[in-house]
Every structure is written in C-alpha cells, then in structure tokens.
C-alpha cells in the first residue's frame, strides 16, 4: 500500500465550478498535511497546510482533514483555467522521517 | 540568489557514467532535501539534511546514490554507474529550521537527468 494515495486524474471541471481533490494516507503517525501545486514543467509550490481535524479556508481554497479516516481533501471554489495543474498531497511527521512524503498527484483541468 | 539554485538544469549521460548534481539552498535555510520525479509521477524522497544532524538517507534507492552537504550549505548528489532507470528530474528543496513541520519547502527548478 502506498503511503499516500491520490487519483491521478485528470479531473476535469468547468470554469467556475468547485474542484474536489482527495487524498488518503496510511501512516497514523502523520501530523501535518499539505497541498502543493505543480504546473507542467515547473517545481511544486505550497498552497495549503492543515494540522488539525476540520476545515481550513484560504481564499478560494479549503483544506479538509479527518485523521480518524486518514483522509485529507482540497476544494477549489470558482475554479479558473489558471488552476489547471497537478496537485500533490503530502504529509510530515514529528518523529521518524521529517522530510515530506508526497503522493503522485491529481491532474486538474479547468475547462474555459 | 533569492531562491534554490540547481545545476546543471539538464544533463545527458551515457549508461555507466557518474554524474554530480548541485544544489545551493536559500541562505539561512538549515534543512535541505533531495527528491526525484519521474515522468508523470510524484516526488520520491531521496535524502534529507537538517543542520549538523546525521542525514536521513532512507530514501536512497541503491548504494550508487550518495549525497553530501558541505558547510551546512551547498549539497551535491552523486549517482555512480548511472542506469537508464535513473532518468528523472532531481529536485532539491530547502526550508527554514521548522519548515519541515510546516511543510514550507522551497524547491529549485530541478536537474533533468537523461541516461542513454
């Protein structure tokens, strides 16, 4: 079982819709969770972090974490064509490996 | 420079040759990471340096891979006797002392390695 599971996509949504990206993880010791965005041919950049159960909103982005279900999601409201990218889920731990563990990403396509 | 700098940006080599990839992190960042990304895949952890602590080498795929970080700054990733499956983009990232907990990794543009 992979440490972080993501649907590779592509997830296609029309402009203005809500895009929902999901991620499950296997390590119950995972403490902190992150969403990175990676445009084609570019390096990943951090867009959201979440540390406790519940929702965290930042502009058009909302991250949701459920540690009991080992599930983290990212909602993008009012999706724009510029949101088209691969979204990588990642986590870090307070003990053991401190480096982030990444999923393989979900490719999002926002259709104008 | 303001960001993480990696060199070379592109490297084409023949199978069996050794290669060195360089990373110059953001000034003041104590943590440095190497990941690799194969075409269409996620990021595979290779090695992590934090200050003067022993590096976490748990992600290195074989003993052909090694990395060092001199003076707590510049890092070099060395791949000996390269194989075709080593072809990937090698990404370096750095973060401030508590950045790994907050997930604040700043990535360089990567070194694309092609092994013929």
CSV table of N, CA, C and O in Angstrom, one decimal, chain B:
chain,number,residue,atom,x,y,z
B,1,UNK,N,21.5,34.4,-4.8
B,1,UNK,CA,20.2,34.5,-5.4
B,1,UNK,C,19.1,34.3,-4.3
B,1,UNK,O,19.4,33.8,-3.2
B,2,UNK,N,17.9,34.6,-4.7
B,2,UNK,CA,16.8,34.6,-3.7
B,2,UNK,C,16.2,33.2,-3.5
B,2,UNK,O,15.7,32.9,-2.5
B,3,UNK,N,16.4,32.3,-4.5
B,3,UNK,CA,15.8,31.0,-4.5
B,3,UNK,C,16.8,29.9,-4.4
B,3,UNK,O,18.0,30.1,-4.3
B,4,UNK,N,16.3,28.7,-4.5
B,4,UNK,CA,17.1,27.5,-4.5
B,4,UNK,C,17.7,27.4,-5.9
B,4,UNK,O,16.9,27.4,-6.9
B,5,UNK,N,19.0,27.2,-6.0
B,5,UNK,CA,19.6,27.1,-7.3
B,5,UNK,C,20.2,25.7,-7.5
B,5,UNK,O,20.8,25.2,-6.7
B,6,UNK,N,19.8,25.2,-8.7
B,6,UNK,CA,20.3,23.8,-9.0
B,6,UNK,C,21.1,23.8,-10.4
B,6,UNK,O,20.7,24.6,-11.3
B,7,UNK,N,22.1,23.0,-10.4
B,7,UNK,CA,22.8,22.9,-11.7
B,7,UNK,C,23.4,21.5,-11.8
B,7,UNK,O,23.6,20.8,-10.8
B,8,UNK,N,23.5,21.0,-13.1
B,8,UNK,CA,23.0,21.6,-14.3
B,8,UNK,C,21.5,21.5,-14.4
B,8,UNK,O,20.9,20.7,-13.7
B,9,UNK,N,20.9,22.3,-15.2
B,9,UNK,CA,19.5,22.2,-15.4
B,9,UNK,C,19.1,21.0,-16.3
B,9,UNK,O,18.1,20.4,-16.1
B,10,UNK,N,20.0,20.6,-17.1
B,10,UNK,CA,19.9,19.4,-18.0
B,10,UNK,C,21.2,18.7,-18.1
B,10,UNK,O,22.2,19.3,-18.2
B,11,UNK,N,21.1,17.3,-18.0
B,11,UNK,CA,22.3,16.5,-18.1
B,11,UNK,C,22.0,15.3,-18.9
B,11,UNK,O,21.0,14.5,-18.5
B,12,UNK,N,22.7,15.0,-20.0
B,12,UNK,CA,22.5,13.8,-20.7
B,12,UNK,C,23.8,13.0,-20.6
B,12,UNK,O,24.9,13.6,-20.8
B,13,UNK,N,23.7,11.8,-20.2
B,13,UNK,CA,24.9,11.0,-19.9
B,13,UNK,C,24.7,9.6,-20.5
B,13,UNK,O,23.6,9.2,-20.8
B,14,UNK,N,25.8,8.9,-20.6
B,14,UNK,CA,25.7,7.5,-21.1
B,14,UNK,C,25.6,6.6,-19.9
B,14,UNK,O,26.2,6.8,-18.8
B,15,UNK,N,25.0,5.5,-20.1
B,15,UNK,CA,24.9,4.5,-19.1
B,15,UNK,C,26.2,4.1,-18.6
B,15,UNK,O,27.2,3.9,-19.4
B,16,UNK,N,26.4,4.0,-17.3
B,16,UNK,CA,27.6,3.6,-16.6
B,16,UNK,C,28.5,4.8,-16.2
B,16,UNK,O,29.4,4.6,-15.4
B,17,UNK,N,28.2,6.0,-16.7
B,17,UNK,CA,28.9,7.1,-16.2
B,17,UNK,C,28.5,7.6,-14.9
B,17,UNK,O,27.3,7.4,-14.5
B,18,UNK,N,29.3,8.4,-14.2
B,18,UNK,CA,28.9,9.0,-12.9
B,18,UNK,C,28.5,10.5,-13.2
B,18,UNK,O,29.0,11.1,-14.1
B,19,UNK,N,27.5,10.9,-12.4
B,19,UNK,CA,27.0,12.3,-12.5
B,19,UNK,C,27.0,12.9,-11.2
B,19,UNK,O,26.8,12.3,-10.1
B,20,UNK,N,27.2,14.3,-11.2
B,20,UNK,CA,27.0,15.1,-9.9
B,20,UNK,C,26.0,16.2,-10.2
B,20,UNK,O,26.1,16.9,-11.2
B,21,UNK,N,25.1,16.3,-9.3
B,21,UNK,CA,24.1,17.3,-9.3
B,21,UNK,C,24.3,18.2,-8.1
B,21,UNK,O,24.5,17.8,-7.0
B,22,UNK,N,24.2,19.5,-8.4
B,22,UNK,CA,24.5,20.5,-7.3
B,22,UNK,C,23.3,21.3,-6.9
B,22,UNK,O,22.4,21.6,-7.7
B,23,UNK,N,23.2,21.6,-5.6
B,23,UNK,CA,22.1,22.4,-5.1
B,23,UNK,C,22.6,23.4,-4.1
B,23,UNK,O,23.4,23.1,-3.2
B,24,UNK,N,22.2,24.7,-4.4
B,24,UNK,CA,22.6,25.8,-3.5
B,24,UNK,C,21.3,26.3,-2.8
B,24,UNK,O,20.5,26.9,-3.5
B,25,UNK,N,21.1,26.0,-1.6
B,25,UNK,CA,19.8,26.4,-0.9
B,25,UNK,C,19.7,27.9,-0.6
B,25,UNK,O,20.6,28.6,-0.8
B,26,UNK,N,18.5,28.2,-0.2
B,26,UNK,CA,18.3,29.6,0.2
B,26,UNK,C,19.1,29.9,1.5
B,26,UNK,O,19.1,29.1,2.4
B,27,UNK,N,19.7,31.0,1.5
B,27,UNK,CA,20.6,31.4,2.6
B,27,UNK,C,19.8,31.4,3.9
B,27,UNK,O,18.7,31.9,4.0
B,28,UNK,N,20.4,30.7,4.9
B,28,UNK,CA,19.7,30.7,6.2
B,28,UNK,C,18.8,29.5,6.4
B,28,UNK,O,18.4,29.2,7.5
B,29,UNK,N,18.5,28.8,5.3
B,29,UNK,CA,17.7,27.5,5.5
B,29,UNK,C,18.6,26.4,6.0
B,29,UNK,O,19.6,26.1,5.4
B,30,UNK,N,18.2,25.8,7.1
B,30,UNK,CA,19.0,24.7,7.7
B,30,UNK,C,18.7,23.4,7.1
B,30,UNK,O,19.5,22.5,7.2
B,31,UNK,N,17.5,23.2,6.5
B,31,UNK,CA,17.1,21.9,6.0
B,31,UNK,C,17.3,21.9,4.5
B,31,UNK,O,16.9,22.8,3.8
B,32,UNK,N,17.7,20.7,4.0
B,32,UNK,CA,17.9,20.5,2.6
B,32,UNK,C,17.4,19.1,2.2
B,32,UNK,O,17.7,18.2,2.9
B,33,UNK,N,16.7,19.0,1.1
B,33,UNK,CA,16.1,17.8,0.7
B,33,UNK,C,16.4,17.5,-0.8
B,33,UNK,O,16.5,18.4,-1.6
B,34,UNK,N,16.5,16.3,-1.1
B,34,UNK,CA,16.6,15.8,-2.5
B,34,UNK,C,15.4,14.9,-2.7
B,34,UNK,O,15.2,13.9,-1.9
B,35,UNK,N,14.7,15.2,-3.8
B,35,UNK,CA,13.7,14.3,-4.3
B,35,UNK,C,13.9,14.0,-5.8
B,35,UNK,O,14.7,14.8,-6.4
B,36,UNK,N,13.3,13.0,-6.3
B,36,UNK,CA,13.3,12.8,-7.7
B,36,UNK,C,11.9,12.6,-8.2
B,36,UNK,O,11.1,12.0,-7.5
B,37,UNK,N,11.7,13.0,-9.4
B,37,UNK,CA,10.4,12.9,-10.0
B,37,UNK,C,10.5,12.3,-11.4
B,37,UNK,O,11.1,12.9,-12.3
B,38,UNK,N,10.0,11.1,-11.6
B,38,UNK,CA,10.0,10.5,-12.9
B,38,UNK,C,8.8,11.0,-13.7
B,38,UNK,O,7.8,11.5,-13.1
B,39,UNK,N,8.8,10.9,-15.0
B,39,UNK,CA,7.8,11.4,-15.9
B,39,UNK,C,6.4,11.0,-15.4
B,39,UNK,O,6.1,9.8,-15.3
B,40,UNK,N,5.5,12.0,-15.1
B,40,UNK,CA,4.2,11.7,-14.7
B,40,UNK,C,4.0,11.2,-13.3
B,40,UNK,O,2.9,10.7,-13.0
B,41,UNK,N,5.1,11.1,-12.6
B,41,UNK,CA,5.0,10.6,-11.2
B,41,UNK,C,5.1,11.6,-10.1
B,41,UNK,O,5.4,12.8,-10.4
B,42,UNK,N,4.9,11.2,-8.9
B,42,UNK,CA,5.0,12.1,-7.8
B,42,UNK,C,6.5,12.2,-7.4
B,42,UNK,O,7.4,11.8,-8.1
B,43,UNK,N,6.7,12.8,-6.2
B,43,UNK,CA,8.0,13.1,-5.8
B,43,UNK,C,8.5,11.9,-4.9
B,43,UNK,O,7.8,11.5,-3.9
B,44,UNK,N,9.6,11.4,-5.2
B,44,UNK,CA,10.2,10.3,-4.4
B,44,UNK,C,11.3,10.8,-3.6
B,44,UNK,O,12.3,11.4,-4.1
B,45,UNK,N,11.2,10.7,-2.3
B,45,UNK,CA,12.2,11.2,-1.3
B,45,UNK,C,13.5,10.4,-1.5
B,45,UNK,O,13.5,9.2,-1.6
B,46,UNK,N,14.6,11.2,-1.4
B,46,UNK,CA,15.9,10.6,-1.5
B,46,UNK,C,16.7,10.7,-0.2
B,46,UNK,O,17.1,9.8,0.4
B,47,UNK,N,16.9,12.0,0.2
B,47,UNK,CA,17.8,12.2,1.3
B,47,UNK,C,17.4,13.6,1.9
B,47,UNK,O,16.9,14.5,1.2
B,48,UNK,N,17.6,13.7,3.2
B,48,UNK,CA,17.3,14.9,4.0
B,48,UNK,C,18.4,15.3,4.9
B,48,UNK,O,18.9,14.5,5.7
B,49,UNK,N,18.8,16.6,4.9
B,49,UNK,CA,19.9,17.1,5.8
B,49,UNK,C,19.2,18.1,6.7
B,49,UNK,O,18.4,19.0,6.2
B,50,UNK,N,19.5,18.1,7.9
B,50,UNK,CA,19.0,19.1,8.9
B,50,UNK,C,20.1,19.5,9.8
B,50,UNK,O,20.6,18.8,10.6
B,51,UNK,N,20.6,20.7,9.5
B,51,UNK,CA,21.7,21.3,10.3
B,51,UNK,C,22.9,20.4,10.4
B,51,UNK,O,23.3,19.9,9.4
B,52,UNK,N,23.4,20.1,11.6
B,52,UNK,CA,24.5,19.3,11.8
B,52,UNK,C,24.2,17.8,12.1
B,52,UNK,O,25.1,17.0,12.4
B,53,UNK,N,22.9,17.5,12.1
B,53,UNK,CA,22.4,16.2,12.4
B,53,UNK,C,22.8,15.2,11.3
B,53,UNK,O,23.0,15.6,10.1
B,54,UNK,N,22.9,13.9,11.6
B,54,UNK,CA,23.1,12.9,10.6
B,54,UNK,C,22.0,12.9,9.6
B,54,UNK,O,20.8,13.0,9.9
B,55,UNK,N,22.3,12.9,8.3
B,55,UNK,CA,21.3,12.9,7.3
B,55,UNK,C,20.4,11.7,7.3
B,55,UNK,O,20.8,10.6,7.7
B,56,UNK,N,19.2,11.9,6.9
B,56,UNK,CA,18.2,10.8,6.7
B,56,UNK,C,18.4,10.3,5.3
B,56,UNK,O,17.9,10.9,4.4
B,57,UNK,N,19.1,9.1,5.1
B,57,UNK,CA,19.4,8.6,3.8
B,57,UNK,C,18.4,7.5,3.4
B,57,UNK,O,18.6,6.7,2.5
B,58,UNK,N,17.3,7.4,4.2
B,58,UNK,CA,16.4,6.2,4.0
B,58,UNK,C,15.8,6.1,2.6
B,58,UNK,O,15.3,5.0,2.2
B,59,UNK,N,15.8,7.2,1.8
B,59,UNK,CA,15.2,7.1,0.5
B,59,UNK,C,16.1,6.8,-0.6
B,59,UNK,O,15.6,6.6,-1.8
B,60,UNK,N,17.4,6.8,-0.4
B,60,UNK,CA,18.3,6.5,-1.5
B,60,UNK,C,18.0,5.1,-2.0
B,60,UNK,O,18.0,4.1,-1.3
B,61,UNK,N,17.8,5.0,-3.3
B,61,UNK,CA,17.4,3.7,-3.9
B,61,UNK,C,18.5,2.6,-4.0
B,61,UNK,O,18.1,1.4,-4.0
B,62,UNK,N,19.7,3.0,-4.0
B,62,UNK,CA,20.8,2.0,-4.0
B,62,UNK,C,22.1,2.7,-3.6
B,62,UNK,O,22.1,3.9,-3.4
B,63,UNK,N,23.1,1.8,-3.4
B,63,UNK,CA,24.4,2.4,-2.9
B,63,UNK,C,25.1,3.1,-4.0
B,63,UNK,O,26.2,3.6,-3.8
B,64,UNK,N,24.5,3.2,-5.2
B,64,UNK,CA,25.1,4.0,-6.3
B,64,UNK,C,24.8,5.5,-6.0
B,64,UNK,O,25.4,6.4,-6.6
B,65,UNK,N,23.9,5.8,-5.1
B,65,UNK,CA,23.5,7.1,-4.8
B,65,UNK,C,24.1,7.6,-3.5
B,65,UNK,O,24.1,6.9,-2.5
B,66,UNK,N,24.6,8.8,-3.5
B,66,UNK,CA,25.2,9.4,-2.3
B,66,UNK,C,25.0,10.9,-2.4
B,66,UNK,O,24.8,11.5,-3.5
B,67,UNK,N,25.0,11.5,-1.2
B,67,UNK,CA,24.9,13.0,-1.2
B,67,UNK,C,25.7,13.5,0.0
B,67,UNK,O,25.8,12.8,1.0
B,68,UNK,N,26.2,14.7,-0.2
B,68,UNK,CA,26.9,15.4,0.9
B,68,UNK,C,26.5,16.8,0.9
B,68,UNK,O,26.0,17.4,-0.1
B,69,UNK,N,26.6,17.4,2.1
B,69,UNK,CA,26.3,18.8,2.2
B,69,UNK,C,27.5,19.4,3.0
B,69,UNK,O,27.7,19.1,4.1
B,70,UNK,N,28.2,20.3,2.3
B,70,UNK,CA,29.4,20.9,2.9
B,70,UNK,C,29.1,22.2,3.5
B,70,UNK,O,28.3,23.1,3.0
B,71,UNK,N,29.6,22.4,4.8
B,71,UNK,CA,29.5,23.6,5.5
B,71,UNK,C,28.0,24.0,5.7
B,71,UNK,O,27.7,25.2,6.0
B,72,UNK,N,27.1,23.0,5.7
B,72,UNK,CA,25.7,23.3,6.0
B,72,UNK,C,25.1,24.1,4.9
B,72,UNK,O,24.0,24.6,5.2
B,73,UNK,N,25.7,24.1,3.8
B,73,UNK,CA,25.0,24.9,2.7
B,73,UNK,C,24.9,24.1,1.4
B,73,UNK,O,23.9,23.3,1.3
B,74,UNK,N,25.8,24.2,0.5
B,74,UNK,CA,25.7,23.6,-0.8
B,74,UNK,C,25.7,22.0,-0.6
B,74,UNK,O,26.4,21.5,0.2
B,75,UNK,N,24.9,21.4,-1.5
B,75,UNK,CA,24.8,19.9,-1.4
B,75,UNK,C,25.1,19.4,-2.8
B,75,UNK,O,24.7,20.0,-3.8
B,76,UNK,N,25.7,18.2,-2.9
B,76,UNK,CA,26.0,17.5,-4.1
B,76,UNK,C,25.4,16.1,-4.0
B,76,UNK,O,25.6,15.4,-3.1
B,77,UNK,N,24.6,15.8,-5.0
B,77,UNK,CA,24.0,14.4,-5.2
B,77,UNK,C,24.8,13.7,-6.3
B,77,UNK,O,25.0,14.3,-7.4
B,78,UNK,N,25.4,12.6,-5.9
B,78,UNK,CA,26.2,11.9,-6.9
B,78,UNK,C,25.6,10.5,-7.2
B,78,UNK,O,25.1,9.8,-6.3
B,79,UNK,N,25.5,10.2,-8.5
B,79,UNK,CA,25.0,8.9,-8.9
B,79,UNK,C,26.1,8.3,-9.7
B,79,UNK,O,26.6,8.8,-10.7
B,80,UNK,N,26.5,7.1,-9.2
B,80,UNK,CA,27.6,6.4,-9.8
B,80,UNK,C,27.0,5.3,-10.8
B,80,UNK,O,25.9,4.8,-10.5
B,81,UNK,N,27.8,5.1,-11.8
B,81,UNK,CA,27.4,4.0,-12.8
B,81,UNK,C,25.9,4.1,-13.1
B,81,UNK,O,25.1,3.2,-12.9
B,82,UNK,N,25.6,5.2,-13.7
B,82,UNK,CA,24.2,5.5,-14.0
B,82,UNK,C,23.5,4.5,-14.8
B,82,UNK,O,24.1,3.8,-15.7
B,83,UNK,N,22.2,4.2,-14.6
B,83,UNK,CA,21.4,3.3,-15.3
B,83,UNK,C,20.2,4.1,-15.9
B,83,UNK,O,19.9,5.2,-15.5
B,84,UNK,N,19.6,3.5,-16.9
B,84,UNK,CA,18.5,4.2,-17.6
B,84,UNK,C,17.4,4.5,-16.7
B,84,UNK,O,16.7,5.6,-16.8
B,85,UNK,N,17.1,3.7,-15.7
B,85,UNK,CA,16.0,3.9,-14.7
B,85,UNK,C,16.3,5.1,-13.8
B,85,UNK,O,15.5,5.6,-13.1
B,86,UNK,N,17.6,5.6,-13.9
B,86,UNK,CA,17.9,6.8,-13.1
B,86,UNK,C,17.4,8.1,-13.7
B,86,UNK,O,17.4,9.2,-13.1
B,87,UNK,N,17.0,8.0,-15.0
B,87,UNK,CA,16.5,9.2,-15.7
B,87,UNK,C,15.3,9.7,-15.0
B,87,UNK,O,14.3,9.0,-14.7
B,88,UNK,N,15.3,11.0,-14.6
B,88,UNK,CA,14.3,11.7,-13.9
B,88,UNK,C,14.7,13.1,-13.7
B,88,UNK,O,15.8,13.6,-14.1
B,89,UNK,N,13.8,13.9,-13.1
B,89,UNK,CA,14.1,15.3,-12.7
B,89,UNK,C,14.5,15.2,-11.2
B,89,UNK,O,13.7,14.7,-10.4
B,90,UNK,N,15.6,15.6,-10.9
B,90,UNK,CA,16.1,15.6,-9.5
B,90,UNK,C,15.8,17.0,-8.9
B,90,UNK,O,16.4,18.0,-9.3
B,91,UNK,N,15.0,17.0,-7.9
B,91,UNK,CA,14.6,18.3,-7.3
B,91,UNK,C,15.2,18.5,-5.9
B,91,UNK,O,15.2,17.5,-5.1
B,92,UNK,N,15.8,19.6,-5.7
B,92,UNK,CA,16.3,20.0,-4.4
B,92,UNK,C,15.4,21.0,-3.8
B,92,UNK,O,14.8,21.9,-4.5
B,93,UNK,N,15.2,20.9,-2.5
B,93,UNK,CA,14.4,21.9,-1.7
B,93,UNK,C,15.1,22.3,-0.4
B,93,UNK,O,15.9,21.5,0.1
B,94,UNK,N,14.8,23.5,0.1
B,94,UNK,CA,15.3,23.8,1.4
B,94,UNK,C,14.2,24.4,2.2
B,94,UNK,O,13.2,24.8,1.6
B,95,UNK,N,14.4,24.5,3.5
B,95,UNK,CA,13.4,25.1,4.3
B,95,UNK,C,14.1,25.6,5.6
B,95,UNK,O,15.2,25.2,6.0
B,96,UNK,N,13.4,26.6,6.2
B,96,UNK,CA,13.9,27.1,7.5
B,96,UNK,C,13.8,26.1,8.6
B,96,UNK,O,13.2,25.0,8.3
B,97,UNK,N,14.4,26.3,9.7
B,97,UNK,CA,14.5,25.2,10.8
B,97,UNK,C,13.2,24.4,11.1
B,97,UNK,O,13.3,23.2,11.2
B,98,UNK,N,12.1,25.1,11.2
B,98,UNK,CA,10.9,24.4,11.5
B,98,UNK,C,10.0,24.2,10.2
B,98,UNK,O,8.9,23.8,10.3
B,99,UNK,N,10.6,24.5,9.1
B,99,UNK,CA,9.9,24.4,7.9
B,99,UNK,C,9.3,23.1,7.5
B,99,UNK,O,8.3,23.0,6.9
B,100,UNK,N,10.0,22.0,7.9
B,100,UNK,CA,9.6,20.7,7.5
B,100,UNK,C,8.3,20.4,8.2
B,100,UNK,O,7.4,19.7,7.7
B,101,UNK,N,8.1,20.9,9.4
B,101,UNK,CA,6.8,20.6,10.2
B,101,UNK,C,5.7,21.4,9.5
B,101,UNK,O,4.6,21.0,9.4
B,102,UNK,N,6.0,22.6,9.1
B,102,UNK,CA,5.0,23.5,8.4
B,102,UNK,C,4.9,23.2,6.9
B,102,UNK,O,4.1,23.8,6.3
B,103,UNK,N,5.7,22.3,6.4
B,103,UNK,CA,5.6,21.9,5.0
B,103,UNK,C,6.1,23.0,4.1
B,103,UNK,O,5.9,22.9,2.9
B,104,UNK,N,6.9,23.9,4.6
B,104,UNK,CA,7.3,25.0,3.8
B,104,UNK,C,8.6,24.7,3.1
B,104,UNK,O,9.7,25.2,3.5
B,105,UNK,N,8.5,23.9,2.1
B,105,UNK,CA,9.7,23.5,1.3
B,105,UNK,C,9.7,24.4,0.0
B,105,UNK,O,8.7,24.6,-0.6
B,106,UNK,N,10.9,25.0,-0.2
B,106,UNK,CA,11.1,25.8,-1.4
B,106,UNK,C,11.9,25.0,-2.4
B,106,UNK,O,13.1,24.7,-2.1
B,107,UNK,N,11.4,24.8,-3.5
B,107,UNK,CA,12.0,23.9,-4.5
B,107,UNK,C,12.8,24.7,-5.5
B,107,UNK,O,12.4,25.8,-5.9
B,108,UNK,N,13.9,24.1,-6.0
B,108,UNK,CA,14.6,24.6,-7.1
B,108,UNK,C,13.9,24.2,-8.4
B,108,UNK,O,12.9,23.5,-8.3
B,109,UNK,N,14.5,24.6,-9.5
B,109,UNK,CA,13.9,24.3,-10.8
B,109,UNK,C,14.2,22.8,-11.3
B,109,UNK,O,13.6,22.4,-12.2
B,110,UNK,N,15.1,22.2,-10.6
B,110,UNK,CA,15.4,20.8,-10.9
B,110,UNK,C,16.5,20.6,-11.9
B,110,UNK,O,16.9,21.5,-12.6
B,111,UNK,N,17.1,19.4,-11.8
B,111,UNK,CA,18.1,19.0,-12.8
B,111,UNK,C,17.5,17.8,-13.5
B,111,UNK,O,17.2,16.7,-12.9
B,112,UNK,N,17.3,17.9,-14.8
B,112,UNK,CA,16.7,16.8,-15.6
B,112,UNK,C,17.9,15.9,-16.1
B,112,UNK,O,18.8,16.4,-16.8
B,113,UNK,N,17.8,14.7,-15.6
B,113,UNK,CA,18.9,13.7,-16.0
B,113,UNK,C,18.3,12.7,-17.0
B,113,UNK,O,17.3,12.1,-16.7
B,114,UNK,N,19.0,12.6,-18.1
B,114,UNK,CA,18.7,11.6,-19.1
B,114,UNK,C,19.9,10.6,-19.3
B,114,UNK,O,21.0,11.1,-19.6
B,115,UNK,N,19.6,9.4,-19.0
B,115,UNK,CA,20.7,8.4,-19.2
B,115,UNK,C,20.4,7.6,-20.4
B,115,UNK,O,19.4,6.9,-20.6
B,116,UNK,N,21.3,7.6,-21.4
B,116,UNK,CA,21.1,6.9,-22.7
B,116,UNK,C,21.6,5.5,-22.6
B,116,UNK,O,22.5,5.1,-21.8
